mmCIF file of C-alpha atoms and ligand atoms in Angstrom:
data_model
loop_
_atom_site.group_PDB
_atom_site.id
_atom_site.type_symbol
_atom_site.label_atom_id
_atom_site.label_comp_id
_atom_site.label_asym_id
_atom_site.label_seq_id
_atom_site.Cartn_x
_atom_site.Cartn_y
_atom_site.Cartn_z
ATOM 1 C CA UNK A 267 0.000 0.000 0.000
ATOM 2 C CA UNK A 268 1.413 3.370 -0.879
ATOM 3 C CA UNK A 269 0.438 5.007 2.267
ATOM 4 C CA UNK A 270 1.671 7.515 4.537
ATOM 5 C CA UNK A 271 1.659 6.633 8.242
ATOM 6 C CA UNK A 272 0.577 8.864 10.861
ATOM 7 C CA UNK A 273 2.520 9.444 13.728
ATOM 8 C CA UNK A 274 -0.522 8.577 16.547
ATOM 9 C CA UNK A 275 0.812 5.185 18.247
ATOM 10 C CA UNK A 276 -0.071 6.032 21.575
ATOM 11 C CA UNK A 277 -1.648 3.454 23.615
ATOM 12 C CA UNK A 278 -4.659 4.327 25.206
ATOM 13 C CA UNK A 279 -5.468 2.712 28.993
ATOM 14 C CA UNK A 280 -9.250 1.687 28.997
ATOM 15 C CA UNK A 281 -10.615 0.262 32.435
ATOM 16 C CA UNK A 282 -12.600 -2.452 30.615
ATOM 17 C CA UNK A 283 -11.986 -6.120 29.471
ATOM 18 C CA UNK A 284 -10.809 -6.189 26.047
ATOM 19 C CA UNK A 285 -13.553 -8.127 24.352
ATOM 20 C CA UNK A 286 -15.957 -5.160 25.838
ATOM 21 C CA UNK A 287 -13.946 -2.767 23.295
ATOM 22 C CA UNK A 288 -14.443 -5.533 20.341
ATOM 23 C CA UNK A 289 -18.310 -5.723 20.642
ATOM 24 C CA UNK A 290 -18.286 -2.253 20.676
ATOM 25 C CA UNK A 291 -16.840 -1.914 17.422
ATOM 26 C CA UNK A 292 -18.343 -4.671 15.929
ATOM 27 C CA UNK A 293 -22.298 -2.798 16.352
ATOM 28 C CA UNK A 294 -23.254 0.441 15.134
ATOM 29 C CA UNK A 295 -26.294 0.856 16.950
ATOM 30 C CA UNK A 296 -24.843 2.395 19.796
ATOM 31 C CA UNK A 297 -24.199 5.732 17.947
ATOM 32 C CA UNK A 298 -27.182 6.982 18.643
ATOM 33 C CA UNK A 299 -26.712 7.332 22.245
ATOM 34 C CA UNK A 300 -23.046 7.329 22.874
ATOM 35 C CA UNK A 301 -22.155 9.512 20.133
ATOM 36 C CA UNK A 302 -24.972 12.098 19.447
ATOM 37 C CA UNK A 303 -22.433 14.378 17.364
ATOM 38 C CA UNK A 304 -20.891 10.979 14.976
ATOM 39 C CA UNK A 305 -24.871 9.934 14.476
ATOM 40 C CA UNK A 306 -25.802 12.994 12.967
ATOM 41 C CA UNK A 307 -23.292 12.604 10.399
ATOM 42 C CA UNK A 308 -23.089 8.605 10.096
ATOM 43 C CA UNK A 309 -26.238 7.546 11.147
ATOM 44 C CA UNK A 310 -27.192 4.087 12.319
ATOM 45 C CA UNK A 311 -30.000 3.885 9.886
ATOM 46 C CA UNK A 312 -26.854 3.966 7.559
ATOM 47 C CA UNK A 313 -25.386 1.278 8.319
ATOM 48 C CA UNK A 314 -24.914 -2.247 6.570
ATOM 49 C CA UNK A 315 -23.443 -5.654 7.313
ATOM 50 C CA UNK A 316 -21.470 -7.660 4.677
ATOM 51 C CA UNK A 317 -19.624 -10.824 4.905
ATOM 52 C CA UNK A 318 -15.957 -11.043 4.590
ATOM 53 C CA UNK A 319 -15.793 -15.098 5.587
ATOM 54 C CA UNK A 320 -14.249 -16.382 8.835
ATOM 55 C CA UNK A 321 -14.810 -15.049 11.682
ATOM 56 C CA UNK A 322 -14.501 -11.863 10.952
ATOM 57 C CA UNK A 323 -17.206 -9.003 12.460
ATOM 58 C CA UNK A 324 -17.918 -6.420 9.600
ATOM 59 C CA UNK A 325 -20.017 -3.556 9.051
ATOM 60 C CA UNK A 326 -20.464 -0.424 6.977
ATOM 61 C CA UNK A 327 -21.819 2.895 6.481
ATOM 62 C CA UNK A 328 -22.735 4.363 3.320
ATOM 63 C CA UNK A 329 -22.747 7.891 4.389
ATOM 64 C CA UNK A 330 -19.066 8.641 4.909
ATOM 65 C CA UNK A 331 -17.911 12.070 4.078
ATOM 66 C CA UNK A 332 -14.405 12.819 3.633
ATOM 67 C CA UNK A 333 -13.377 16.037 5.712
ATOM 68 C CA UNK A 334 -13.189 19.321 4.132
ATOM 69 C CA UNK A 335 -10.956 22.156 4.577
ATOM 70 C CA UNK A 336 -11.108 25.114 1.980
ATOM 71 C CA UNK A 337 -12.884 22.904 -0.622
ATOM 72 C CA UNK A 338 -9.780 20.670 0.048
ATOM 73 C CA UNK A 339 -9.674 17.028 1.167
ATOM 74 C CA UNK A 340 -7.273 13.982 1.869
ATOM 75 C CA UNK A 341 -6.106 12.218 -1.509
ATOM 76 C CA UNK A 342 -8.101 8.965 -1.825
ATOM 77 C CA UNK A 343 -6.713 5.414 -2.344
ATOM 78 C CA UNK A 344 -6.512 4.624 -6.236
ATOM 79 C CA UNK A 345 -8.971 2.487 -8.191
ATOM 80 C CA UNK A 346 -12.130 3.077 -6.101
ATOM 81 C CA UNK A 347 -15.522 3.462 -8.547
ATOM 82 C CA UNK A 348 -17.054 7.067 -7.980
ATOM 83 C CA UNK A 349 -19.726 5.769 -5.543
ATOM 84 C CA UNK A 350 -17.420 4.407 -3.023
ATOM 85 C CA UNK A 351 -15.310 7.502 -3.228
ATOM 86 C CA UNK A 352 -17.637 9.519 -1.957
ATOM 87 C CA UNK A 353 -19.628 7.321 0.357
ATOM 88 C CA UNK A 354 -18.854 4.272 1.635
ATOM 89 C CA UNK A 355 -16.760 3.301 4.897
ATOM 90 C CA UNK A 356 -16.427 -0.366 6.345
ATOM 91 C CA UNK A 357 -15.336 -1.700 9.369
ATOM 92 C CA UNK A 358 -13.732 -5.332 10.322
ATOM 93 C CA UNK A 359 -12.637 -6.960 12.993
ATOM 94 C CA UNK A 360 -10.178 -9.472 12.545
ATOM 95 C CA UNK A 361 -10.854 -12.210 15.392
ATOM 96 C CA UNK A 362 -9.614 -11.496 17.984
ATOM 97 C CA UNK A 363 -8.361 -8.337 19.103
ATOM 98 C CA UNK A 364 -7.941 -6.537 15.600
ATOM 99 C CA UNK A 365 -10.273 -3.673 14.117
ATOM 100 C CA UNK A 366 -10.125 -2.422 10.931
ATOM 101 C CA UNK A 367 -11.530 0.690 9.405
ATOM 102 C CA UNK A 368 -11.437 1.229 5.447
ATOM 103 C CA UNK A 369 -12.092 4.498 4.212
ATOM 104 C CA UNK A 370 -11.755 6.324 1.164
ATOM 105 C CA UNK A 371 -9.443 8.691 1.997
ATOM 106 C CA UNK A 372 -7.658 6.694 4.914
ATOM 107 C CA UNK A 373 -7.159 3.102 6.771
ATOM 108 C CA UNK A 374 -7.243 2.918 10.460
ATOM 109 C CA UNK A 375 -5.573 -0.155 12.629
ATOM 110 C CA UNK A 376 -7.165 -0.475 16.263
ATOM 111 C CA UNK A 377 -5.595 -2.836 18.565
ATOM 112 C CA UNK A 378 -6.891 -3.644 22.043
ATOM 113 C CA UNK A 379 -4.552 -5.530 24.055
ATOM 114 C CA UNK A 380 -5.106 -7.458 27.467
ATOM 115 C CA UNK A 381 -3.607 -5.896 30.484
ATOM 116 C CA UNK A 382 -5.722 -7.789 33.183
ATOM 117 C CA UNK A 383 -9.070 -9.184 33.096
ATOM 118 C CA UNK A 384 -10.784 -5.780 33.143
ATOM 119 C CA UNK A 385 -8.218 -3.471 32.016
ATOM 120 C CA UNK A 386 -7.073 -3.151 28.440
ATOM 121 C CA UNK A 387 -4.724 -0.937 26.155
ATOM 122 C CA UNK A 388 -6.210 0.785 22.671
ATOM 123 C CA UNK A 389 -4.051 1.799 20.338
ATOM 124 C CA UNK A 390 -4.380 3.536 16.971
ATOM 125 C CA UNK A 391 -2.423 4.332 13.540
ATOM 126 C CA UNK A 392 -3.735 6.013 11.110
ATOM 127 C CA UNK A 393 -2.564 5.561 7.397
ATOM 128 C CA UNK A 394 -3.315 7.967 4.450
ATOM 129 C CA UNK A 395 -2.902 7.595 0.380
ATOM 130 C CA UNK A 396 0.893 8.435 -0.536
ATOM 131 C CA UNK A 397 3.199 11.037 0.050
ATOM 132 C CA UNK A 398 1.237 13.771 -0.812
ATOM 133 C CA UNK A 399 -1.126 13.202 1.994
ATOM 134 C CA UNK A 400 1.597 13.532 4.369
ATOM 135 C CA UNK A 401 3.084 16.775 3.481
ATOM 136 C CA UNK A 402 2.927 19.384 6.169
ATOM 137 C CA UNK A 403 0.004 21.503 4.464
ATOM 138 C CA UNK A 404 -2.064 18.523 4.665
ATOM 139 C CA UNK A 405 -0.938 18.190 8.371
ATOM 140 C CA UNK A 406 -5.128 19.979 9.365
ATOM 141 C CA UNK A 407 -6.607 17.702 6.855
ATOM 142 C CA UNK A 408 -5.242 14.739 8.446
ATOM 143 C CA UNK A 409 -6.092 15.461 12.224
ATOM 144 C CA UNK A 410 -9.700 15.685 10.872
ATOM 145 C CA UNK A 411 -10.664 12.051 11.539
ATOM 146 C CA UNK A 412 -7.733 11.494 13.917
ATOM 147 C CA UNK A 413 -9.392 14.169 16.121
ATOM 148 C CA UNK A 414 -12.775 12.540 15.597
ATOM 149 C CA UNK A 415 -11.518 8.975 16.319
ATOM 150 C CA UNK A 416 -10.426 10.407 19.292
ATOM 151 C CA UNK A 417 -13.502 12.038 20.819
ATOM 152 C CA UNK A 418 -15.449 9.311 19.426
ATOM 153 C CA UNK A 419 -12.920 6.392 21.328
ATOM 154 C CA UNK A 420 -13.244 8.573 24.618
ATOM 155 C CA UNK A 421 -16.717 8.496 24.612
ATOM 156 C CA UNK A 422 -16.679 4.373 23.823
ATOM 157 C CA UNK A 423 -14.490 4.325 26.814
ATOM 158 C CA UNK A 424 -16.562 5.974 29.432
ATOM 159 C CA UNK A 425 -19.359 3.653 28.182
ATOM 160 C CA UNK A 426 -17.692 0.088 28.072
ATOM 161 C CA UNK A 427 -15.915 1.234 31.342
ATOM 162 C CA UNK A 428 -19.362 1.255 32.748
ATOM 163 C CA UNK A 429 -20.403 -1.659 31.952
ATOM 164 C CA UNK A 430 -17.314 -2.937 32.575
ATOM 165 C CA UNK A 431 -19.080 -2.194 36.312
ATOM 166 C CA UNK A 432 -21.982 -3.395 35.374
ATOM 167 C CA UNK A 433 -20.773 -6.959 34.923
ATOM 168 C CA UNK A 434 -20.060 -6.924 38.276
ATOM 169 C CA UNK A 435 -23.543 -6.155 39.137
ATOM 170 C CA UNK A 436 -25.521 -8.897 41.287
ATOM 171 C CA UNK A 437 -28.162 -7.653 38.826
ATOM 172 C CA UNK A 438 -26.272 -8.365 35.716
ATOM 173 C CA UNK A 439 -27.990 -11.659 34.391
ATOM 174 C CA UNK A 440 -25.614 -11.931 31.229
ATOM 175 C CA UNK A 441 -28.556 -10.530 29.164
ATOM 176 C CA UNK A 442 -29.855 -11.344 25.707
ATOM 177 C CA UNK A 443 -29.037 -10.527 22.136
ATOM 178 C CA UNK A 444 -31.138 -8.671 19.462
ATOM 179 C CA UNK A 445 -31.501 -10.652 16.227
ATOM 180 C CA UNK A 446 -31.576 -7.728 14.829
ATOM 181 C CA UNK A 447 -28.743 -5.403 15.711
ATOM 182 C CA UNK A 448 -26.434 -7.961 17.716
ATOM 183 C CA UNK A 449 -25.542 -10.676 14.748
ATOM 184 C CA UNK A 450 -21.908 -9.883 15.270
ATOM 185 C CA UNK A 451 -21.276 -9.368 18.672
ATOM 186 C CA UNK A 452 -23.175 -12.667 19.241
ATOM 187 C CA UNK A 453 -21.086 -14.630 16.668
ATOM 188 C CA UNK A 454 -17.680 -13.015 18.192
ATOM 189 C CA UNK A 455 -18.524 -14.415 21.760
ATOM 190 C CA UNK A 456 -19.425 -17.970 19.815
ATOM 191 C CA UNK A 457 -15.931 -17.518 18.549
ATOM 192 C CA UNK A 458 -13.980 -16.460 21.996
ATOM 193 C CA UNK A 459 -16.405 -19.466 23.472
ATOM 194 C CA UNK A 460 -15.179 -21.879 21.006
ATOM 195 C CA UNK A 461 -11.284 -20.676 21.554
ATOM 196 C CA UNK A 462 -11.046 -21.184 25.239
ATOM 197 C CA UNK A 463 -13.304 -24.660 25.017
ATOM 198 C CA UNK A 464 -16.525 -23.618 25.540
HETATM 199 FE FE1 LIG B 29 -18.623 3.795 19.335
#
């Protein structure tokens, strides 16, 4: 990939069991409540689930914007058909611990790693389209989504962290799933259930 990597390695301490972090990007509808500022732009209703075999969590939104400054924008990744360009944005995660995000005009590696059983460390890197997206006048251009990963991951955060606390609830009966909006975070805890033996 000709791709320019941005410099945002930083691991990120989150108070919550790692697989907490996985679900949580593996489901979109959670952006209406825990993200009131991402929905408005990327809306749930906007969001699609395709299959990428294995057992690998995906979904999608086909109302991605690239960011704008001064009618200018990122340089996007070669050979994409004009509809993609302009809309689409998918998301895997790459059983176990790896998230992917695929977007026209960047790619985005999230790794959550295991400290403890409820403490984990995020970490993200950010890679844009060639050289030319990584000259210092695109330096504003490219701390648009960086910036917005990062609100967005600090709100995720202070919600898995609670329930994180809510597992240790007396009340917490494991809950069910919706067959609707839970396909993939129930066939990623068949997956961790079938690596450690059921
Ligand atoms: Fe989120």
């Amino acid at each position: 990939m000709d791709s320019g990597l941005q410099d945002l390695c930083q691991a990120v301490r989150c108070n919550a069991n790692w697989k907490l972090a996985v679900e949580n990007f593996s489901e979109s509808y959670h952006l209406t409540w825990v993200h009131p500022s991402l929905n408005s732009c990327s809306r749930m209703e906007d969001h699609f689930n395709f299959e990428v075999g294995g057992p690998h969590g995906r979904q999608g939104s086909l109302l991605y914007r690239s960011g704008l400054i001064d009618g200018h924008s990122l340089p996007t990744f070669p050979n994409l058909d004009a509809l993609k360009k302009q809309t689409v944005a998918e998301y895997i995660t790459v059983f176990p611990n790896l998230m992917l995000g695929v977007h026209p005009d960047y790619f985005l590696v999230f790794l959550v790693n295991p400290l403890g059983p409820d403490t984990s460390a995020e970490r993200m890197v950010f890679y844009f389209v060639g050289d030319a997206a990584m000259t210092p006048d695109h330096k504003m251009l490219r701390h648009l989504p960086i910036d917005l990963w990062q609100v967005t991951n600090d709100e995720d955060i202070e919600m898995i962290e609670r329930m994180q606390v809510g597992r240790r609830s007396p009340g917490f009966d494991g809950g069910c799933f919706s067959p609707a909006l839970e396909q993939t975070v129930y066939r990623f805890q068949q997956e961790i259930a079938q690596a450690v033996g059921e």
